[in-house]
mmCIF file of C-alpha atoms in Angstrom:
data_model
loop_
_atom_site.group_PDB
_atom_site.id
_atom_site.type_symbol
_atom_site.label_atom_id
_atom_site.label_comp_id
_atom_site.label_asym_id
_atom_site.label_seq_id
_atom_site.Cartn_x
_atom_site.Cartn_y
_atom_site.Cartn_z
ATOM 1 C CA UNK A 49 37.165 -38.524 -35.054
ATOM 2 C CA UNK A 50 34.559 -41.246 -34.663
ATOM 3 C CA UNK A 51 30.623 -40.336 -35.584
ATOM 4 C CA UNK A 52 30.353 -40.615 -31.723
ATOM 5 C CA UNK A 53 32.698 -38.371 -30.973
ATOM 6 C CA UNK A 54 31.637 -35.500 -32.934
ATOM 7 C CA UNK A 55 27.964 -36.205 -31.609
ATOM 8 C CA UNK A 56 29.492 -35.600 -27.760
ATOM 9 C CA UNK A 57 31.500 -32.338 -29.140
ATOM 10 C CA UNK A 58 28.567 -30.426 -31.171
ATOM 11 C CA UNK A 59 26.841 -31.329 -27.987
ATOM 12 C CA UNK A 60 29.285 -29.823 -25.383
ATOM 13 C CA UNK A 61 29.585 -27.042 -27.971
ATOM 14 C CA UNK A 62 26.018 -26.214 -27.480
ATOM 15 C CA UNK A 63 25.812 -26.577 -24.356
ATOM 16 C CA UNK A 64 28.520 -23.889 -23.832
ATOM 17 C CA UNK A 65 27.083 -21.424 -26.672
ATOM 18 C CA UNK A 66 23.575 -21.814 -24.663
ATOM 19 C CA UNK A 67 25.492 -21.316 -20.593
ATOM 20 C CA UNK A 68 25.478 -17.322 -21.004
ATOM 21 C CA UNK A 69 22.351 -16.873 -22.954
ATOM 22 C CA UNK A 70 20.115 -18.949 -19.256
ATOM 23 C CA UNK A 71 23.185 -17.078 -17.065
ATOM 24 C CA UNK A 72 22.677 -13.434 -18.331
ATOM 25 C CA UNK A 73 19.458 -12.815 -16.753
ATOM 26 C CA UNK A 74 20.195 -11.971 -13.488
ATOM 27 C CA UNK A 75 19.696 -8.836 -11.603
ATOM 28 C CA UNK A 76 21.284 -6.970 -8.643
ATOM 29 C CA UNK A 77 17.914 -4.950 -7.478
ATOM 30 C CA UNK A 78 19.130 -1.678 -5.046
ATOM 31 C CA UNK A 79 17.386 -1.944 -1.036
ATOM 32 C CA UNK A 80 16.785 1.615 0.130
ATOM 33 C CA UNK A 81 15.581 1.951 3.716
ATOM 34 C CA UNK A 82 11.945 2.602 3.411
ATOM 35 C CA UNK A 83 9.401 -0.195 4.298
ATOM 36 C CA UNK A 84 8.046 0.746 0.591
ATOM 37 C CA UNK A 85 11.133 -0.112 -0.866
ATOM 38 C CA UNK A 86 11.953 -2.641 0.433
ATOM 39 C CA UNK A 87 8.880 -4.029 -0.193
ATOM 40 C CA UNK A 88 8.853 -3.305 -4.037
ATOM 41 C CA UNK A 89 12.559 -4.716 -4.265
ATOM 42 C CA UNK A 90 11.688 -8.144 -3.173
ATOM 43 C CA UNK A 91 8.352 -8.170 -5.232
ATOM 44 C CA UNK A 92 10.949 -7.314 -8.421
ATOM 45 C CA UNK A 93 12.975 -10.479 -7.096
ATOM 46 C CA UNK A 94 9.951 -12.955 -6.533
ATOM 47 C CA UNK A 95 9.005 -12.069 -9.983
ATOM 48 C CA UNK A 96 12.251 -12.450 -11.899
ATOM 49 C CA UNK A 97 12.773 -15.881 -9.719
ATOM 50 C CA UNK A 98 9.598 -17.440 -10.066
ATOM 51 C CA UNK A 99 8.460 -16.387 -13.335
ATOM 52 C CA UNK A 100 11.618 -15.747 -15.304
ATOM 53 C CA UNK A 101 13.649 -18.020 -13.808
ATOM 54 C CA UNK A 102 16.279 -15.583 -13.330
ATOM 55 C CA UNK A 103 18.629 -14.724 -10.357
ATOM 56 C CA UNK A 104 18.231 -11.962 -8.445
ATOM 57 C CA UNK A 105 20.137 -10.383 -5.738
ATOM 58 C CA UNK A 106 19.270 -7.840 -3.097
ATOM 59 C CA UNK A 107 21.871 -4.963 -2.616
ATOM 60 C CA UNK A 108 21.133 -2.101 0.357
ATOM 61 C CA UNK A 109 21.926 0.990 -0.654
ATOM 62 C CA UNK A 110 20.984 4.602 -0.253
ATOM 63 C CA UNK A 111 19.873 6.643 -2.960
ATOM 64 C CA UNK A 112 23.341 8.175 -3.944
ATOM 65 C CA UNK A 113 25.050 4.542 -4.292
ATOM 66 C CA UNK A 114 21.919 2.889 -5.677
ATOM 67 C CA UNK A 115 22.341 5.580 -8.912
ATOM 68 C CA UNK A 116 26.218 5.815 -9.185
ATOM 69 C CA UNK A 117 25.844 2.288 -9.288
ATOM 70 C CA UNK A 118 23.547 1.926 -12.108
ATOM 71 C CA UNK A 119 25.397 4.749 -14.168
ATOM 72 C CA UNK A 120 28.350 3.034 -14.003
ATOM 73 C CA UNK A 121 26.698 -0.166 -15.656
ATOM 74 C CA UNK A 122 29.014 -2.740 -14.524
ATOM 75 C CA UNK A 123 25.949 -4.855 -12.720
ATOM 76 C CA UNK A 124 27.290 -3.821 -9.270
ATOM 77 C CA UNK A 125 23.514 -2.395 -8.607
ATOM 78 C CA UNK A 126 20.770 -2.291 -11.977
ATOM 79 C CA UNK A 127 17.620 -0.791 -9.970
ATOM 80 C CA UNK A 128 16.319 1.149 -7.957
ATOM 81 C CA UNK A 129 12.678 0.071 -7.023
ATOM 82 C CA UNK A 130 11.092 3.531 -5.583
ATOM 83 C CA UNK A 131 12.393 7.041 -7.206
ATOM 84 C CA UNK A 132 10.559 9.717 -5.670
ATOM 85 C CA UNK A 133 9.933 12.660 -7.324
ATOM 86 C CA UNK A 134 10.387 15.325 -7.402
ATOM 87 C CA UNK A 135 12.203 14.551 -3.655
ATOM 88 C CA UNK A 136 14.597 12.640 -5.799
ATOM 89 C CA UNK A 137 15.059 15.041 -8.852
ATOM 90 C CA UNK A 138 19.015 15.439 -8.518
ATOM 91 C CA UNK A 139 19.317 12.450 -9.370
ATOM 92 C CA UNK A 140 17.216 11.829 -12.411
ATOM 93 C CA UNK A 141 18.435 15.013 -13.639
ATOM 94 C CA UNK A 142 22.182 13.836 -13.222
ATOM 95 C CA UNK A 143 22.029 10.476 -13.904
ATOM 96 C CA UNK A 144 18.676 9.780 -16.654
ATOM 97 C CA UNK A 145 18.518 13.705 -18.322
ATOM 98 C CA UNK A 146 22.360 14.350 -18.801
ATOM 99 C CA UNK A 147 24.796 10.911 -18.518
ATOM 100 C CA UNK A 148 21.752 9.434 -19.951
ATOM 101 C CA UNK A 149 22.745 6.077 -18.557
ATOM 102 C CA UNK A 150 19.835 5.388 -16.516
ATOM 103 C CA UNK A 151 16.109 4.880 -17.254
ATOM 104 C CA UNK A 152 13.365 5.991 -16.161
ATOM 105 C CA UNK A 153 9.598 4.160 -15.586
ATOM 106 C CA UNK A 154 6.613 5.924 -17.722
ATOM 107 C CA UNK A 155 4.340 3.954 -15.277
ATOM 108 C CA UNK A 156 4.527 5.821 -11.651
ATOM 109 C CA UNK A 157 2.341 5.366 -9.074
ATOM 110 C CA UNK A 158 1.245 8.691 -6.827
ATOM 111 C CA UNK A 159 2.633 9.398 -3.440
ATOM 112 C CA UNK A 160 0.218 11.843 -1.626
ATOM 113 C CA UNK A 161 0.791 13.440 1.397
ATOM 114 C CA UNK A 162 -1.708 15.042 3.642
ATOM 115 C CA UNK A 163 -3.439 15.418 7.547
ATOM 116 C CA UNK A 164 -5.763 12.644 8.654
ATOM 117 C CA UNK A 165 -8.366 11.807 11.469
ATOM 118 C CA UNK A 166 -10.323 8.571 11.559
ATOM 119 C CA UNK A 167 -13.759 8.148 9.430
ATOM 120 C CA UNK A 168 -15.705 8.086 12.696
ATOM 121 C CA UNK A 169 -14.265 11.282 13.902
ATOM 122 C CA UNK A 170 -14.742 12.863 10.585
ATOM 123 C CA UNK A 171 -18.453 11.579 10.501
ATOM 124 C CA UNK A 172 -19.505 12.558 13.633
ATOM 125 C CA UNK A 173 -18.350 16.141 13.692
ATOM 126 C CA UNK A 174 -18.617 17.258 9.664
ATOM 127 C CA UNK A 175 -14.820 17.038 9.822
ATOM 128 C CA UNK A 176 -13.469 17.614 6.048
ATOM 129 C CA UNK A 177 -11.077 20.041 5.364
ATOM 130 C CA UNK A 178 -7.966 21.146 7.083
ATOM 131 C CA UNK A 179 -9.488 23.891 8.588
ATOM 132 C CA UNK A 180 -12.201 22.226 10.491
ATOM 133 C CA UNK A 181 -9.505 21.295 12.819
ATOM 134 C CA UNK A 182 -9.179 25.001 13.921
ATOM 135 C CA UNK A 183 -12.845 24.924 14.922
ATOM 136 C CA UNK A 184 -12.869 25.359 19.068
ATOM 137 C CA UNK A 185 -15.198 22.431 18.996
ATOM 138 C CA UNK A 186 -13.173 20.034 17.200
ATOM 139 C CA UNK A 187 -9.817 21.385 18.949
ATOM 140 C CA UNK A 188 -11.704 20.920 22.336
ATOM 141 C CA UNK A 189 -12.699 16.925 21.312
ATOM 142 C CA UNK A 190 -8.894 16.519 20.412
ATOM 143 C CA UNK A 191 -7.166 18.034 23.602
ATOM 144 C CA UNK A 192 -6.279 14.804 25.385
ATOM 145 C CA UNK A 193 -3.821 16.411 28.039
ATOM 146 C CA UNK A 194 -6.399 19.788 29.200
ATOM 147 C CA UNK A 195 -3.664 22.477 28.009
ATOM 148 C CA UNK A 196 -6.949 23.884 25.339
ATOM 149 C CA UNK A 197 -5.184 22.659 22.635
ATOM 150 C CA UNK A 198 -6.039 19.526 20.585
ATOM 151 C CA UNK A 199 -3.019 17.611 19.158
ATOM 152 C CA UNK A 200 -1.824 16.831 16.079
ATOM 153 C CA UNK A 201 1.374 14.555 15.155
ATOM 154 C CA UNK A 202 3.180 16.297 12.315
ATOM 155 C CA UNK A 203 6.419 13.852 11.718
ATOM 156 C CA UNK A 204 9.184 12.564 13.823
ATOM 157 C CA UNK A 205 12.514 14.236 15.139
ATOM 158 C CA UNK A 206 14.409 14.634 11.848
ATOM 159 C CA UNK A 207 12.184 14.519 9.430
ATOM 160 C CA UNK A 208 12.349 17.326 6.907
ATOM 161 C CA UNK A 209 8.425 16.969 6.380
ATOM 162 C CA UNK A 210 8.050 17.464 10.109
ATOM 163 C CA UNK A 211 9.738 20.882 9.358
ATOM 164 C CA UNK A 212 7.057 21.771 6.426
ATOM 165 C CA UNK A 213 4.323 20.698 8.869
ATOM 166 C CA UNK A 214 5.011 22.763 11.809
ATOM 167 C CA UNK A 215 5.341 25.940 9.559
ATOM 168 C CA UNK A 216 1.801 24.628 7.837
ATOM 169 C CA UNK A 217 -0.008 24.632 11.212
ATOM 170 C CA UNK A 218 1.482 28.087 11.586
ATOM 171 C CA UNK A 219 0.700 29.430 8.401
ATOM 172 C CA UNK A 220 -2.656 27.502 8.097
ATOM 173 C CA UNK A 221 -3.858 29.433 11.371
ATOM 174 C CA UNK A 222 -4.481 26.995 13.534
ATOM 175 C CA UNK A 223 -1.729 27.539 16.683
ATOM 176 C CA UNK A 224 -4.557 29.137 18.615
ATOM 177 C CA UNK A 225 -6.138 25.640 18.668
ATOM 178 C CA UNK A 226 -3.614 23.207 17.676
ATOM 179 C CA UNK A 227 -0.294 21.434 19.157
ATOM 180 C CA UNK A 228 1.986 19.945 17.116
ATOM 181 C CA UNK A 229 3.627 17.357 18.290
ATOM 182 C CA UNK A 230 6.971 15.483 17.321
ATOM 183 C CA UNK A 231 7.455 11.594 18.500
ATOM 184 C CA UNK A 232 8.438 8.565 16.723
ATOM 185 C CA UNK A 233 5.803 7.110 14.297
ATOM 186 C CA UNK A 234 5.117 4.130 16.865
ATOM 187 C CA UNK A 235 3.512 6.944 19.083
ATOM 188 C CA UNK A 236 1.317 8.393 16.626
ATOM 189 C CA UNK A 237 0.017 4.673 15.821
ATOM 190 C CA UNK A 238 -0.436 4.052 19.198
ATOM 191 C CA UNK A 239 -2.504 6.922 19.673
ATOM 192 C CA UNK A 240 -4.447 6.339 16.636
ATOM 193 C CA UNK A 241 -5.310 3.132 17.913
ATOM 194 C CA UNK A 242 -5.963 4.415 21.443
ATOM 195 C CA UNK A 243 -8.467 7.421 19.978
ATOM 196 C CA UNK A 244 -10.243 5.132 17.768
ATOM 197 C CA UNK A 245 -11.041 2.858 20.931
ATOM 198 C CA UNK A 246 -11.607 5.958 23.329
ATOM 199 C CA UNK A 247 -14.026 7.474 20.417
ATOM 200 C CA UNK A 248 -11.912 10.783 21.103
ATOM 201 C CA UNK A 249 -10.422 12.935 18.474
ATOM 202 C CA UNK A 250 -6.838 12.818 17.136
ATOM 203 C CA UNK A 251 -4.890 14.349 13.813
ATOM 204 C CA UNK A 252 -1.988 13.028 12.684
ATOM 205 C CA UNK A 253 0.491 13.580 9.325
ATOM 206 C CA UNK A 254 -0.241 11.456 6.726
ATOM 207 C CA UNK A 255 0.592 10.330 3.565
ATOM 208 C CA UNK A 256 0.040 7.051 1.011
ATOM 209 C CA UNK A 257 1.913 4.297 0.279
ATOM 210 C CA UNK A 258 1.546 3.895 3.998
ATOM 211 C CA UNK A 259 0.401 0.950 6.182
ATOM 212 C CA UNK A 260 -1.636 3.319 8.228
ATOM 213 C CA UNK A 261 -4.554 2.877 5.283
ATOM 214 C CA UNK A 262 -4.874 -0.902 6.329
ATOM 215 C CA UNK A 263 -4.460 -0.681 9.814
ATOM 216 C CA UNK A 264 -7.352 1.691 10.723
ATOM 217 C CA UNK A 265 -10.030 3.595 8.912
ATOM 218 C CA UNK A 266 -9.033 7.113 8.485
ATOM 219 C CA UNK A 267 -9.287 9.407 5.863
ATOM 220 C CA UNK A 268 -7.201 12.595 4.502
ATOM 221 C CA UNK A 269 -8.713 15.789 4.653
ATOM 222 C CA UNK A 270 -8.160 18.490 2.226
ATOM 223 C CA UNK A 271 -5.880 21.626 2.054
ATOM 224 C CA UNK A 272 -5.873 24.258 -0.818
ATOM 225 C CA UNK A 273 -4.400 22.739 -3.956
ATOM 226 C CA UNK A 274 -0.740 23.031 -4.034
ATOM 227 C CA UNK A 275 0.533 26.367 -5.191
ATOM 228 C CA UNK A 276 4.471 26.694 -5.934
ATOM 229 C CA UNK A 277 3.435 30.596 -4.548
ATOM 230 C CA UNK A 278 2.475 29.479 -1.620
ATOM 231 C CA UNK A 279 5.341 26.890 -0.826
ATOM 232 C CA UNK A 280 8.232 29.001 0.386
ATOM 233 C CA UNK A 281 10.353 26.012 2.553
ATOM 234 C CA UNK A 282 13.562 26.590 4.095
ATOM 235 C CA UNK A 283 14.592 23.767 6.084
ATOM 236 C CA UNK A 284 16.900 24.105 9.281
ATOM 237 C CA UNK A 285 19.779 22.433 6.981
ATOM 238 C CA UNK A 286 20.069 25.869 5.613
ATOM 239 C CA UNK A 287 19.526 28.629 7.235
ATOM 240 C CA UNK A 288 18.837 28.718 11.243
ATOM 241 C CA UNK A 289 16.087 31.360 10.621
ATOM 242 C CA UNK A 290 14.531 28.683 8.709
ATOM 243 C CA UNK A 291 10.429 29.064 10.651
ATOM 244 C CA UNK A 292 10.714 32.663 10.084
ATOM 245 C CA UNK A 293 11.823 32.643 6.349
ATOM 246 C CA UNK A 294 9.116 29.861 5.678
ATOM 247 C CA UNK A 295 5.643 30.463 4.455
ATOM 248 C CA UNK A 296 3.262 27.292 3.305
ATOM 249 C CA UNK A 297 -0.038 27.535 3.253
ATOM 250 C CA UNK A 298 -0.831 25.168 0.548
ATOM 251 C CA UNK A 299 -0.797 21.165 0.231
ATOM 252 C CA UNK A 300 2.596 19.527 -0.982
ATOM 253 C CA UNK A 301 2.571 18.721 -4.335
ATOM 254 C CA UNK A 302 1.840 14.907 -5.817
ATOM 255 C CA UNK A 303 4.543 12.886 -6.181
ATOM 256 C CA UNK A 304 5.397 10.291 -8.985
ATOM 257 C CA UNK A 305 6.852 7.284 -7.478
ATOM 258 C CA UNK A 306 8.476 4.614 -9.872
ATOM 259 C CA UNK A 307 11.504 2.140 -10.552
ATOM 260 C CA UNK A 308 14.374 3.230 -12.198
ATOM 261 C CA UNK A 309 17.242 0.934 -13.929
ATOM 262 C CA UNK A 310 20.668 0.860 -15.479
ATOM 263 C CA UNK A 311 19.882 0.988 -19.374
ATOM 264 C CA UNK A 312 23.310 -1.419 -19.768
ATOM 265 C CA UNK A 313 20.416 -3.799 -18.266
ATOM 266 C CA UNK A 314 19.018 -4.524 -21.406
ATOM 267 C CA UNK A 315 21.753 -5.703 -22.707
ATOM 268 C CA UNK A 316 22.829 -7.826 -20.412
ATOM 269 C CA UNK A 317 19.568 -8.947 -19.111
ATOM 270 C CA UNK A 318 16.952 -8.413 -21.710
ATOM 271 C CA UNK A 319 14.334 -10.027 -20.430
ATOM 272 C CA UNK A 320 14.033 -8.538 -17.193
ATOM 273 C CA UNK A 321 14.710 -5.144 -18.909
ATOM 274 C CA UNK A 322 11.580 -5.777 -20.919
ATOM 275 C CA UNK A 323 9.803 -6.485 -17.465
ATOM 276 C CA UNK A 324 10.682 -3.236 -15.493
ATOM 277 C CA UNK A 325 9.487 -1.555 -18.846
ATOM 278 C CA UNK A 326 5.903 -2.760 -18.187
ATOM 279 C CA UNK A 327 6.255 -3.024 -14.846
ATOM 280 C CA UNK A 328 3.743 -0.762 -12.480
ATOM 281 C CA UNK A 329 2.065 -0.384 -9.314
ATOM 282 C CA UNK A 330 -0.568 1.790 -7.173
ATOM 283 C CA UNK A 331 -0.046 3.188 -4.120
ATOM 284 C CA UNK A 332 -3.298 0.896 -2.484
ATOM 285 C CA UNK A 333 -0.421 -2.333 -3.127
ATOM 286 C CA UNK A 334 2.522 -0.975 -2.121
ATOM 287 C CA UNK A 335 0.362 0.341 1.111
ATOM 288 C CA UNK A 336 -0.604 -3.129 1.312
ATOM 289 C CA UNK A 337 3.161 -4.549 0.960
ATOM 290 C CA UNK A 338 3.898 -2.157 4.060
ATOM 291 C CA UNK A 339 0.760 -3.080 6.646
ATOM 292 C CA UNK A 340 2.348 -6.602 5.810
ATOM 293 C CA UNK A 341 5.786 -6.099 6.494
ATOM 294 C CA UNK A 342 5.212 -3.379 8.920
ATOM 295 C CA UNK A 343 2.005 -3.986 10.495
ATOM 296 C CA UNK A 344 2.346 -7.628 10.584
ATOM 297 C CA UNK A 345 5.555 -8.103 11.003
ATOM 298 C CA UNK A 346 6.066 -10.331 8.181
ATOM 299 C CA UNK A 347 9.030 -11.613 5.860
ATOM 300 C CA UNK A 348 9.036 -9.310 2.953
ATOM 301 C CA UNK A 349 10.232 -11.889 0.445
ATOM 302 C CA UNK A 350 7.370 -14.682 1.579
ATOM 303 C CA UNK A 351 4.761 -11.064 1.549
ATOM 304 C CA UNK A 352 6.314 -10.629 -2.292
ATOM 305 C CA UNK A 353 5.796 -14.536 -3.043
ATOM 306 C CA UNK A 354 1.951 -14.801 -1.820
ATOM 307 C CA UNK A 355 1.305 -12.085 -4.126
ATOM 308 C CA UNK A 356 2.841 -13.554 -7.103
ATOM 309 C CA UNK A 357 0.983 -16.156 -6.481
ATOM 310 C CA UNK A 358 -2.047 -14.368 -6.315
ATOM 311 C CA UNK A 359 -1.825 -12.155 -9.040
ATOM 312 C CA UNK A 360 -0.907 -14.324 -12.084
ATOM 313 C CA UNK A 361 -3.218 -12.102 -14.678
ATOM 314 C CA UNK A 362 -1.614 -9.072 -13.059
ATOM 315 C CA UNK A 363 2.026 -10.356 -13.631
ATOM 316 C CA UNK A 364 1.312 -11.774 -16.915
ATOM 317 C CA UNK A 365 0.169 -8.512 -18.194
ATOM 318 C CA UNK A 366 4.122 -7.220 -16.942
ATOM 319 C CA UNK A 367 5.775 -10.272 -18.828
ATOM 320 C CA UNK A 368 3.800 -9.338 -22.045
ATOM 321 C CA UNK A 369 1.864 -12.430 -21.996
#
């Protein structure tokens, strides 16, 4: 074989030996529902794109397939980009304390959830706590309809945390001066935005990442520090009974709220399973995320590219740079 020949072989041959080392980061990141999500999952993209000139893929998913996926290893699905807990807990439990084939971030950020009225309601009437709202003269300022009864929004149809907040109100003793009310969330922020405007009162369910916290100035007020005692839930999934058999008169406990991927990951894509290890958030930015995509109506992968941009120092610091 001629000198030139060999020079055009060792060349192929490294070109080939190098192909799977620049093709083996990529990433399949799990979509759940949730604006949050969704939100986080295309921020994990933008950065594996733009910065480690990977190739990522988005896969929707519920929480079930998202996990079986990334137990199974294979690369079908490697992450899931918002693991609630303890809301989520059969899972970890199955899938990160016991297969052990999945892990779990050490850097969560908190999910809180809680009542709110607007700052200038809260101002103006020494409005703090819970159970300022079963004052007669608050009630009065939020009874928009003249039943004697202010309103409150405590979750939509379906929603299990609707359930927990209609046995709260209960339990919390405010029915004598408070109406819970079901709707869709577009409701409630319509009538935030119609009470802010009106300068009239108005209490609605709340909780953070949410992009409620960018749209208006509200505020949570507080409720007796959560107390497993205290937080007796049966939801209507279980037992028909379930109002009765409830008690809560306590807030809901803190949540942790991080990513979670497929630990064959770092073999196969060590790089980006380096980045998830450092990666973290706060609940202020994926609020923010949310009021964009959400609020504004925007494209979630453009939202997720802006802040790349934005945040080099920030991005760096998950890169180990």
């Amino acid at each position: 074989m001629s000198l030139r020949m060999k020079l055009i072989s060792a060349t192929a041959a490294l070109a080939l030996s190098a192909a799977p080392a620049l093709a083996a980061e990529e990433v399949k990141i799990g979509v759940p529902s949730w604006t949050g999500a969704q939100a986080i999952a295309h921020l994990l993209a933008a950065v594996v794109e733009m910065r480690i000139g990977g190739k990522a893929e988005l896969v929707p998913g519920n929480n079930a397939t998202i996990f079986q996926a990334m137990d199974q290893g294979k690369g079908d699905i490697d992450v899931h980009p918002d693991v609630w807990l303890p809301n989520q807990e059969s899972f970890t439990k199955k899938y990160v304390d016991e297969a052990g084939t999945v892990t779990l971030s050490s850097n969560p950020y908190e999910g809180n959830q809680g009542f709110c009225v607007s700052k200038d309601f809260a101002g103006a009437n020494d409005i703090t706590d819970i159970a300022d709202l079963g004052r007669p003269d608050v009630a009065a300022l939020m009874d928009s309809d003249g039943n004697g009864k202010g309103e409150m929004w405590i979750g939509a149809p379906g929603w299990a945390s609707a359930n927990v907040n209609e046995v709260k109100v209960r339990d919390y003793g405010l029915l004598d001066f408070i109406e819970p009310v079901r709707a869709e969330e577009s409701v409630k922020t319509a009538r935030i935005k119609d009470s802010i405007a009106k300068g009239e009162g108005y209490a609605f369910y709340c909780y953070k990442p949410h992009a409620v916290w960018f749209m208006f100035d509200v505020e949570m007020l507080t409720e007796p520090t959560f107390d497993p005692a205290k937080y007796v839930m049966v939801q209507p999934s279980d037992d028909a009974d379930w109002y009765d058999k409830s008690s809560v008169a306590t807030k809901d406990a803190l949540k942790n709220v991080q990513i979670a991927w497929s630990n064959s990951l770092e073999e196969r894509s060590p790089a980006i399973a380096e980045f998830f290890n450092r990666f973290s958030l706060t609940a202020d930015d994926v609020s923010q995320f949310a009021f964009e995509i959400s609020g504004q109506g925007r494209d979630p992968a453009e939202v997720a590219k802006e802040w790349v941009e934005a945040n080099p120092d920030r991005v760096d610091g998950w890169l180990g740079l």
